[in-house]
Amino acid sequence: MTPPPYVIGIDTTVTKLREADHLLQDLAAGLALPEDAFGCTHLVRDGGRPRVALSLGAGSAAVLATARSALAAQGHAVTDGVWDQHGRAVLYPGVTELTGTLTVAELLDRSAIARVRVLGTPGEPDPATRLVTREFVRPRWEDGELVLAAMPAAGGTLVPFEDPAPTPCCADH
């Protein structure tokens, strides 16, 4: 699946990915976006103000025009276009189907994710390889397609590289 043709960017003051995820999900829920919509986070470091910006994409200009108006009415700074070509997808077709343990083939069949890349290994994983989703699957746009970075886990399974509950740096100090 290719990126949606119509995209808007939403500037934020949020500096943490988890906060950005929640903001994106809350905004999208209030906009009643279609199932084919995408919502991504983007790390922005311009103007000395590091933050996590958001983007919403859809196949319809009318849907995004309505979303843009609603977001602007709520006081959000909205622009046309995407922040960068490497957004981290939080909302995408099929995301709600990625729960529990799935094979790589099931993950690809149920969602807009085009490929799974296993860190530290050449090539793509066997389609029968099991992936434990942890109900937290955040692929990134790479060369116009959604790619999930995964890593080997116990029992020959894979898990998404991004941990849903990361340990803060220096937590044990």
XYZ file of N, CA, C and O in Angstrom:
692
model
N 0.852 -1.174 0.000
C 0.000 0.000 0.000
C 0.898 1.237 0.000
O 1.844 1.334 0.766
N 0.603 2.171 -0.844
C 1.384 3.400 -0.935
C 0.834 4.456 0.017
O -0.314 4.353 0.464
N 1.633 5.482 0.307
C 1.141 6.544 1.192
C -0.111 7.194 0.594
O -0.273 7.240 -0.620
N -0.982 7.698 1.448
C -2.199 8.326 0.945
C -1.862 9.598 0.158
O -0.876 10.285 0.475
N -2.658 9.925 -0.856
C -2.349 11.091 -1.687
C -2.607 12.439 -1.009
O -2.043 13.444 -1.421
N -3.435 12.459 0.002
C -3.755 13.715 0.682
C -3.323 13.624 2.138
O -3.726 12.711 2.848
N -2.493 14.588 2.563
C -1.939 14.551 3.911
C -1.939 15.955 4.507
O -1.655 16.929 3.811
N -2.245 16.016 5.799
C -2.105 17.267 6.538
C -1.167 17.024 7.712
O -1.083 15.913 8.236
N -0.449 18.071 8.096
C 0.446 18.003 9.242
C -0.135 18.795 10.396
O -0.793 19.817 10.184
N 0.086 18.327 11.597
C -0.420 18.992 12.804
C 0.777 19.237 13.710
O 1.432 18.293 14.150
N 1.066 20.501 13.965
C 2.178 20.834 14.842
C 1.730 20.653 16.287
O 0.552 20.814 16.612
N 2.655 20.287 17.143
C 2.336 20.073 18.552
C 3.451 20.629 19.419
O 4.507 21.021 18.913
N 3.215 20.605 20.702
C 4.266 20.923 21.680
C 4.696 19.659 22.402
O 5.518 19.710 23.306
N 4.168 18.530 22.000
C 4.451 17.239 22.622
C 5.900 16.839 22.328
O 6.381 16.999 21.203
N 6.575 16.305 23.330
C 7.970 15.897 23.150
C 8.194 14.394 23.334
O 9.298 13.925 23.130
N 7.172 13.657 23.716
C 7.307 12.218 23.954
C 6.396 11.445 22.991
O 5.246 11.819 22.771
N 6.927 10.342 22.459
C 6.164 9.547 21.500
C 4.850 9.033 22.074
O 3.827 9.053 21.398
N 4.849 8.536 23.299
C 3.612 7.985 23.883
C 2.528 9.073 23.979
O 1.374 8.822 23.708
N 2.930 10.270 24.375
C 1.966 11.378 24.433
C 1.444 11.702 23.035
O 0.258 11.969 22.853
N 2.339 11.673 22.054
C 1.935 11.948 20.674
C 0.974 10.872 20.169
O -0.005 11.170 19.481
N 1.249 9.601 20.515
C 0.343 8.515 20.130
C -1.062 8.777 20.661
O -2.054 8.664 19.927
N -1.153 9.115 21.943
C -2.465 9.349 22.560
C -3.159 10.560 21.949
O -4.369 10.516 21.675
N -2.407 11.623 21.713
C -2.995 12.810 21.093
C -3.521 12.478 19.699
O -4.650 12.833 19.352
N -2.734 11.776 18.914
C -3.149 11.392 17.563
C -4.409 10.535 17.604
O -5.362 10.767 16.854
N -4.447 9.558 18.485
C -5.620 8.685 18.593
C -6.848 9.470 19.042
O -7.946 9.261 18.522
N -6.682 10.378 19.990
C -7.805 11.198 20.455
C -8.324 12.107 19.349
O -9.536 12.221 19.144
N -7.406 12.760 18.645
C -7.819 13.646 17.552
C -8.541 12.867 16.458
O -9.593 13.280 15.977
N -7.972 11.732 16.072
C -8.571 10.921 15.011
C -9.955 10.419 15.412
O -10.878 10.415 14.591
N -10.118 10.025 16.666
C -11.428 9.544 17.127
C -12.476 10.646 17.016
O -13.615 10.389 16.638
N -12.087 11.870 17.320
C -13.015 12.992 17.231
C -13.337 13.399 15.813
O -14.324 14.099 15.569
N -12.528 12.969 14.859
C -12.732 13.347 13.463
C -13.502 12.297 12.669
O -13.880 12.550 11.529
N -13.720 11.135 13.237
C -14.429 10.050 12.552
C -13.832 9.794 11.170
O -14.523 9.832 10.156
N -12.539 9.527 11.130
C -11.841 9.283 9.871
C -12.231 7.928 9.283
O -12.588 7.008 10.021
N -12.123 7.777 7.970
C -12.437 6.486 7.355
C -11.386 5.437 7.716
O -10.284 5.766 8.167
N -11.723 4.175 7.504
C -10.828 3.077 7.867
C -9.525 3.075 7.087
O -8.539 2.488 7.519
N -9.503 3.728 5.925
C -8.275 3.744 5.129
C -7.348 4.906 5.486
O -6.344 5.133 4.822
N -7.646 5.617 6.553
C -6.832 6.757 6.965
C -5.552 6.298 7.659
O -5.486 5.212 8.231
N -4.554 7.151 7.583
C -3.280 6.927 8.241
C -3.034 8.058 9.224
O -3.402 9.207 8.963
N -2.399 7.748 10.342
C -1.980 8.763 11.304
C -0.568 8.429 11.746
O -0.289 7.303 12.172
N 0.334 9.399 11.613
C 1.744 9.150 11.908
C 2.310 10.198 12.853
O 1.801 11.313 12.946
N 3.389 9.805 13.509
C 4.175 10.733 14.317
C 5.475 11.004 13.571
O 5.971 10.151 12.824
N 6.009 12.205 13.786
C 7.246 12.628 13.120
C 8.100 13.394 14.121
O 7.604 14.335 14.744
N 9.350 13.007 14.249
C 10.263 13.743 15.120
C 10.733 14.985 14.365
O 11.284 14.882 13.269
N 10.493 16.150 14.970
C 10.826 17.425 14.329
C 11.836 18.154 15.209
O 11.621 18.287 16.414
N 12.888 18.639 14.587
C 13.933 19.341 15.341
C 14.243 20.700 14.733
O 15.358 21.160 14.783
N 13.278 21.352 14.136
C 13.538 22.648 13.526
C 13.319 23.785 14.517
O 12.596 23.639 15.489
N 13.971 24.896 14.287
C 13.739 26.080 15.104
C 14.107 25.932 16.562
O 13.596 26.681 17.397
N 14.953 24.976 16.899
C 15.356 24.824 18.281
C 14.262 24.323 19.201
O 14.367 24.408 20.411
N 13.183 23.811 18.643
C 12.061 23.332 19.441
C 11.782 21.872 19.094
O 10.875 21.567 18.324
N 12.563 20.936 19.645
C 12.314 19.526 19.350
C 10.925 19.117 19.828
O 10.499 19.501 20.920
N 10.229 18.360 18.987
C 8.876 17.946 19.325
C 8.471 16.781 18.431
O 9.191 16.421 17.516
N 7.294 16.251 18.719
C 6.718 15.198 17.893
C 5.502 15.788 17.202
O 4.514 16.149 17.855
N 5.594 15.930 15.881
C 4.470 16.435 15.094
C 3.654 15.242 14.593
O 4.093 14.088 14.668
N 2.481 15.528 14.091
C 1.570 14.492 13.627
C 1.215 14.706 12.166
O 1.289 15.832 11.665
N 0.800 13.655 11.507
C 0.231 13.781 10.171
C -0.969 12.849 10.062
O -1.013 11.800 10.699
N -1.924 13.284 9.292
C -3.098 12.468 8.962
C -3.173 12.380 7.450
O -3.029 13.392 6.761
N -3.393 11.191 6.946
C -3.500 10.997 5.512
C -4.733 10.195 5.167
O -5.172 9.343 5.936
N -5.302 10.514 4.006
C -6.488 9.799 3.535
C -6.526 9.842 2.016
O -5.819 10.637 1.390
N -7.372 9.025 1.453
C -7.523 8.970 0.010
C -8.453 10.031 -0.538
O -8.636 10.118 -1.745
N -9.015 10.845 0.329
C -9.987 11.854 -0.098
C -9.578 13.241 0.391
O -9.380 13.447 1.592
N -9.495 14.185 -0.535
C -9.185 15.564 -0.169
C -10.305 16.150 0.687
O -10.045 16.929 1.609
N -11.555 15.770 0.408
C -12.694 16.296 1.164
C -12.634 15.872 2.629
O -12.919 16.667 3.528
N -12.245 14.627 2.888
C -12.131 14.127 4.263
C -11.105 14.962 5.021
O -11.335 15.388 6.154
N -9.965 15.203 4.390
C -8.917 15.960 5.077
C -9.248 17.444 5.179
O -8.829 18.096 6.133
N -10.009 17.980 4.234
C -10.431 19.385 4.347
C -11.332 19.543 5.571
O -11.196 20.512 6.332
N -12.219 18.591 5.780
C -13.091 18.614 6.956
C -12.264 18.463 8.234
O -12.473 19.190 9.207
N -11.313 17.544 8.211
C -10.448 17.335 9.379
C -9.620 18.585 9.663
O -9.496 19.009 10.813
N -9.089 19.176 8.612
C -8.281 20.391 8.773
C -9.098 21.500 9.424
O -8.634 22.154 10.358
N -10.316 21.709 8.959
C -11.182 22.749 9.537
C -11.485 22.471 11.001
O -11.433 23.375 11.841
N -11.797 21.225 11.320
C -12.123 20.863 12.698
C -10.913 21.046 13.614
O -11.040 21.567 14.721
N -9.739 20.643 13.150
C -8.531 20.780 13.963
C -8.163 22.251 14.161
O -7.785 22.663 15.261
N -8.277 23.042 13.114
C -7.986 24.476 13.230
C -8.961 25.142 14.191
O -8.568 25.993 14.996
N -10.230 24.719 14.158
C -11.237 25.279 15.071
C -10.915 24.935 16.526
O -11.289 25.664 17.443
N -10.191 23.836 16.735
C -9.773 23.432 18.081
C -8.473 24.123 18.505
O -7.970 23.884 19.595
N -7.914 24.936 17.618
C -6.698 25.672 17.946
C -5.397 25.012 17.534
O -4.323 25.468 17.906
N -5.468 23.952 16.747
C -4.255 23.263 16.297
C -3.677 23.955 15.062
O -4.413 24.413 14.198
N -2.364 24.009 14.981
C -1.678 24.537 13.805
C -1.607 23.430 12.766
O -0.951 22.405 12.979
N -2.300 23.610 11.638
C -2.408 22.578 10.615
C -1.821 23.097 9.305
O -2.069 24.236 8.916
N -1.044 22.256 8.650
C -0.445 22.596 7.368
C -0.765 21.507 6.351
O -1.150 20.395 6.723
N -0.570 21.823 5.094
C -0.707 20.808 4.052
C 0.587 20.012 3.972
O 1.671 20.552 4.172
N 0.464 18.746 3.700
C 1.637 17.908 3.485
C 2.130 17.218 4.737
O 1.667 17.456 5.843
N 3.111 16.373 4.516
C 3.693 15.538 5.565
C 4.998 16.169 6.052
O 5.670 16.884 5.304
N 5.357 15.942 7.286
C 6.579 16.492 7.871
C 7.817 15.918 7.217
O 8.799 16.606 6.996
N 7.808 14.619 6.993
C 8.921 13.932 6.330
C 8.366 12.635 5.744
O 7.209 12.300 5.945
N 9.188 11.928 5.032
C 8.757 10.696 4.362
C 8.940 9.446 5.220
O 8.801 8.339 4.731
N 9.264 9.628 6.505
C 9.586 8.482 7.357
C 8.731 8.443 8.613
O 9.212 8.093 9.690
N 7.475 8.799 8.496
C 6.597 8.814 9.655
C 6.444 7.442 10.293
O 6.565 6.400 9.646
N 6.175 7.479 11.562
C 5.935 6.280 12.376
C 4.422 6.120 12.466
O 3.739 6.946 13.056
N 3.894 5.074 11.855
C 2.448 4.897 11.755
C 1.846 4.378 13.052
O 2.270 3.362 13.594
N 0.859 5.111 13.534
C 0.101 4.733 14.727
C -1.284 4.251 14.299
O -1.816 3.290 14.824
N -1.849 4.943 13.325
C -3.151 4.591 12.753
C -2.940 4.224 11.290
O -2.321 4.988 10.545
N -3.440 3.067 10.900
C -3.320 2.630 9.513
C -4.311 1.488 9.304
O -4.767 0.855 10.274
N -4.678 1.224 8.068
C -5.628 0.148 7.810
C -5.151 -1.179 8.402
O -4.011 -1.594 8.188
N -6.012 -1.791 9.204
C -5.727 -3.092 9.791
C -5.076 -3.065 11.156
O -4.897 -4.117 11.763
N -4.716 -1.915 11.673
C -4.006 -1.861 12.952
C -4.794 -2.546 14.067
O -4.202 -3.194 14.932
N -6.104 -2.445 14.062
C -6.905 -3.059 15.134
C -6.916 -4.592 15.047
O -7.287 -5.257 16.011
N -6.507 -5.142 13.917
C -6.467 -6.600 13.734
C -5.154 -7.217 14.197
O -4.990 -8.432 14.148
N -4.210 -6.380 14.625
C -2.879 -6.881 14.971
C -2.749 -7.070 16.473
O -2.098 -6.299 17.172
N -3.386 -8.120 16.960
C -3.356 -8.432 18.390
C -2.886 -9.863 18.593
O -2.990 -10.700 17.694
N -2.364 -10.120 19.771
C -1.923 -11.473 20.102
C -0.711 -11.886 19.293
O 0.145 -11.077 18.966
N -0.648 -13.157 18.964
C 0.450 -13.707 18.175
C -0.062 -14.057 16.798
O -1.064 -14.761 16.653
N 0.610 -13.545 15.792
C 0.247 -13.769 14.388
C 1.469 -14.269 13.641
O 2.598 -14.014 14.055
N 1.242 -14.916 12.521
C 2.379 -15.211 11.647
C 2.690 -13.926 10.876
O 1.847 -13.015 10.778
N 3.876 -13.864 10.336
C 4.246 -12.713 9.509
C 3.263 -12.594 8.344
O 2.820 -11.499 8.000
N 2.887 -13.717 7.750
C 1.936 -13.697 6.639
C 0.594 -13.104 7.066
O -0.011 -12.310 6.329
N 0.099 -13.468 8.250
C -1.168 -12.918 8.745
C -1.060 -11.416 8.984
O -1.970 -10.664 8.647
N 0.053 -10.982 9.552
C 0.271 -9.554 9.800
C 0.205 -8.776 8.494
O -0.468 -7.742 8.405
N 0.885 -9.278 7.467
C 0.906 -8.593 6.178
C -0.451 -8.634 5.498
O -0.857 -7.661 4.850
N -1.161 -9.738 5.655
C -2.474 -9.884 5.028
C -3.532 -9.006 5.686
O -4.425 -8.489 5.021
N -3.443 -8.807 6.992
C -4.473 -8.084 7.749
C -4.272 -6.573 7.796
O -5.154 -5.859 8.272
N -3.125 -6.091 7.370
C -2.833 -4.674 7.570
C -2.179 -4.046 6.342
O -1.868 -4.717 5.369
N -1.945 -2.751 6.447
C -1.279 -1.994 5.382
C 0.235 -2.170 5.415
O 0.939 -1.608 4.569
N 0.748 -2.940 6.352
C 2.196 -3.177 6.427
C 2.614 -4.024 5.226
O 2.021 -5.057 4.946
N 3.643 -3.560 4.517
C 4.090 -4.235 3.302
C 5.204 -5.238 3.549
O 5.318 -6.235 2.828
N 6.045 -4.963 4.556
C 7.190 -5.828 4.805
C 7.528 -5.853 6.288
O 7.221 -4.918 7.014
N 8.215 -6.926 6.699
C 8.786 -7.028 8.039
C 10.289 -7.171 7.853
O 10.750 -7.998 7.069
N 11.030 -6.336 8.549
C 12.490 -6.367 8.510
C 12.984 -6.773 9.896
O 12.676 -6.111 10.875
N 13.722 -7.868 9.976
C 14.252 -8.339 11.254
C 15.646 -7.753 11.430
O 16.541 -7.982 10.608
N 15.802 -6.976 12.486
C 17.073 -6.318 12.743
C 18.196 -7.330 12.899
O 18.033 -8.355 13.562
N 19.318 -7.059 12.263
C 20.491 -7.917 12.390
C 20.476 -9.158 11.532
O 21.346 -10.014 11.686
N 19.490 -9.292 10.649
C 19.440 -10.470 9.783
C 19.252 -10.036 8.337
O 18.585 -9.032 8.073
N 19.816 -10.793 7.405
C 19.605 -10.470 5.994
C 18.263 -11.027 5.519
O 17.755 -12.008 6.050
N 17.688 -10.393 4.571
C 16.455 -10.896 3.982
C 15.244 -10.733 4.873
O 15.325 -10.194 5.982
N 14.125 -11.198 4.378
C 12.866 -11.098 5.109
C 12.585 -12.407 5.843
O 13.044 -13.461 5.430
N 11.825 -12.348 6.925
C 11.540 -13.573 7.683
C 10.600 -14.503 6.921
O 9.856 -14.074 6.045
N 10.639 -15.757 7.290
C 9.715 -16.747 6.744
C 8.294 -16.299 7.069
O 8.024 -15.882 8.198
N 7.378 -16.362 6.121
C 6.001 -15.945 6.376
C 5.325 -16.703 7.518
O 4.377 -16.203 8.131
N 5.807 -17.900 7.843
C 5.214 -18.697 8.927
C 5.775 -18.330 10.303
O 5.271 -18.813 11.322
N 6.773 -17.467 10.351
C 7.349 -17.057 11.630
C 6.299 -16.340 12.457
O 5.572 -15.486 11.954
N 6.212 -16.697 13.738
C 5.231 -16.075 14.635
C 5.758 -14.747 15.167
O 6.932 -14.633 15.504
N 4.881 -13.750 15.222
C 5.210 -12.438 15.743
C 4.265 -12.136 16.898
O 3.044 -12.174 16.728
N 4.837 -11.869 18.067
C 4.054 -11.513 19.252
C 3.863 -10.001 19.210
O 4.820 -9.246 19.396
N 2.645 -9.551 18.947
C 2.409 -8.124 18.684
C 2.501 -7.241 19.919
O 2.788 -6.060 19.802
N 2.213 -7.788 21.078
C 2.134 -7.002 22.314
C 1.117 -5.860 22.174
O 1.163 -4.883 22.892
N 0.214 -6.017 21.187
C -0.813 -5.021 20.898
C -0.196 -3.631 20.670
O -0.788 -2.605 20.983
N 0.990 -3.611 20.073
C 1.717 -2.359 19.856
C 2.597 -2.531 18.624
O 3.749 -2.962 18.719
N 2.045 -2.228 17.461
C 2.745 -2.427 16.197
C 2.869 -1.071 15.511
O 1.882 -0.507 15.049
N 4.099 -0.535 15.459
C 4.355 0.801 14.922
C 5.344 0.733 13.750
O 6.536 0.919 13.908
N 4.839 0.455 12.553
C 5.727 0.449 11.385
C 6.104 1.878 10.981
O 5.499 2.844 11.448
N 7.103 1.990 10.136
C 7.544 3.295 9.619
C 7.477 3.265 8.094
O 7.628 2.220 7.476
N 7.276 4.442 7.532
C 7.312 4.567 6.078
C 8.760 4.495 5.620
O 9.615 5.221 6.113
N 9.038 3.588 4.684
C 10.356 3.451 4.065
C 10.141 3.274 2.578
O 9.478 2.323 2.162
N 10.660 4.194 1.787
C 10.539 4.112 0.329
C 9.091 3.896 -0.121
O 8.806 3.085 -1.008
N 8.165 4.607 0.517
C 6.774 4.574 0.099
C 5.964 3.384 0.570
O 4.842 3.176 0.096
N 6.500 2.581 1.487
C 5.721 1.469 2.020
C 5.938 1.358 3.521
O 6.965 1.788 4.049
N 4.946 0.797 4.207
C 5.059 0.611 5.652
C 5.902 -0.637 5.936
O 5.598 -1.724 5.434
N 6.928 -0.444 6.760
C 7.841 -1.538 7.095
C 7.910 -1.645 8.612
O 8.166 -0.663 9.308
N 7.680 -2.850 9.114
C 7.777 -3.091 10.546
C 9.153 -3.634 10.877
O 9.565 -4.680 10.353
N 9.871 -2.937 11.747
C 11.140 -3.442 12.255
C 10.816 -4.384 13.413
O 10.055 -4.041 14.320
N 11.376 -5.581 13.350
C 11.136 -6.584 14.389
C 12.479 -7.128 14.854
O 13.513 -6.923 14.212
N 12.432 -7.813 15.998
C 13.653 -8.435 16.514
C 13.322 -9.826 17.026
O 12.186 -10.103 17.417
N 14.328 -10.710 17.003
C 14.115 -12.067 17.492
C 13.752 -12.057 18.979
O 14.220 -11.218 19.749
N 12.899 -13.006 19.357
C 12.468 -13.145 20.748
C 12.490 -14.625 21.120
O 12.830 -15.487 20.306
N 12.074 -14.915 22.335
C 12.087 -16.287 22.865
C 11.267 -17.238 21.994
O 10.248 -16.856 21.421
N 11.734 -18.457 21.925
C 10.984 -19.504 21.238
C 10.927 -19.355 19.736
O 10.009 -19.875 19.099
N 11.872 -18.647 19.144
C 11.885 -18.485 17.695
C 10.853 -17.509 17.172
O 10.588 -17.475 15.970
N 10.252 -16.735 18.068
C 9.265 -15.739 17.641
C 9.960 -14.406 17.349
O 11.156 -14.242 17.577
N 9.170 -13.477 16.871
C 9.613 -12.104 16.670
C 8.735 -11.197 17.519
O 7.615 -11.556 17.866
N 9.233 -10.010 17.835
C 8.440 -8.954 18.460
C 8.755 -7.655 17.729
O 9.868 -7.492 17.204
N 7.792 -6.725 17.667
C 8.117 -5.421 17.087
C 9.285 -4.803 17.847
O 9.399 -4.953 19.074
N 10.148 -4.110 17.129
C 11.322 -3.503 17.751
C 10.932 -2.496 18.824
O 11.537 -2.448 19.889
N 9.915 -1.685 18.559
C 9.517 -0.671 19.534
C 8.730 -1.317 20.663
O 7.721 -1.979 20.445
N 9.186 -1.109 21.876
C 8.587 -1.678 23.079
C 7.426 -0.799 23.548
O 7.575 0.417 23.644
N 6.273 -1.391 23.869
C 5.142 -0.582 24.323
C 5.352 0.057 25.694
O 4.698 1.035 26.033
N 6.255 -0.486 26.491
C 6.507 0.049 27.839
C 8.010 0.088 28.078
O 8.547 -0.692 28.865
N 8.704 1.001 27.401
C 10.156 1.021 27.547
C 10.598 1.449 28.942
O 9.910 2.209 29.616
N 11.733 0.937 29.348
C 12.320 1.328 30.620
C 13.004 2.677 30.408
O 13.824 2.817 29.510
N 12.662 3.680 31.215
C 13.310 4.982 31.055
C 14.825 4.865 31.237
O 15.296 4.053 32.045
N 15.542 5.677 30.510
C 17.003 5.694 30.626
C 17.388 5.962 32.080
O 16.799 6.819 32.736
N 18.342 5.223 32.553
C 18.887 5.406 33.898
C 17.867 5.094 34.991
O 17.972 5.584 36.117
N 16.860 4.272 34.705
C 15.819 3.951 35.683
C 16.383 3.216 36.900
O 15.817 3.277 37.981
N 17.496 2.518 36.703
C 18.039 1.746 37.821
C 19.170 2.474 38.539
O 19.861 1.900 39.353
N 19.344 3.746 38.284
C 20.429 4.507 38.932
C 19.886 5.297 40.104
O 18.850 5.815 40.125
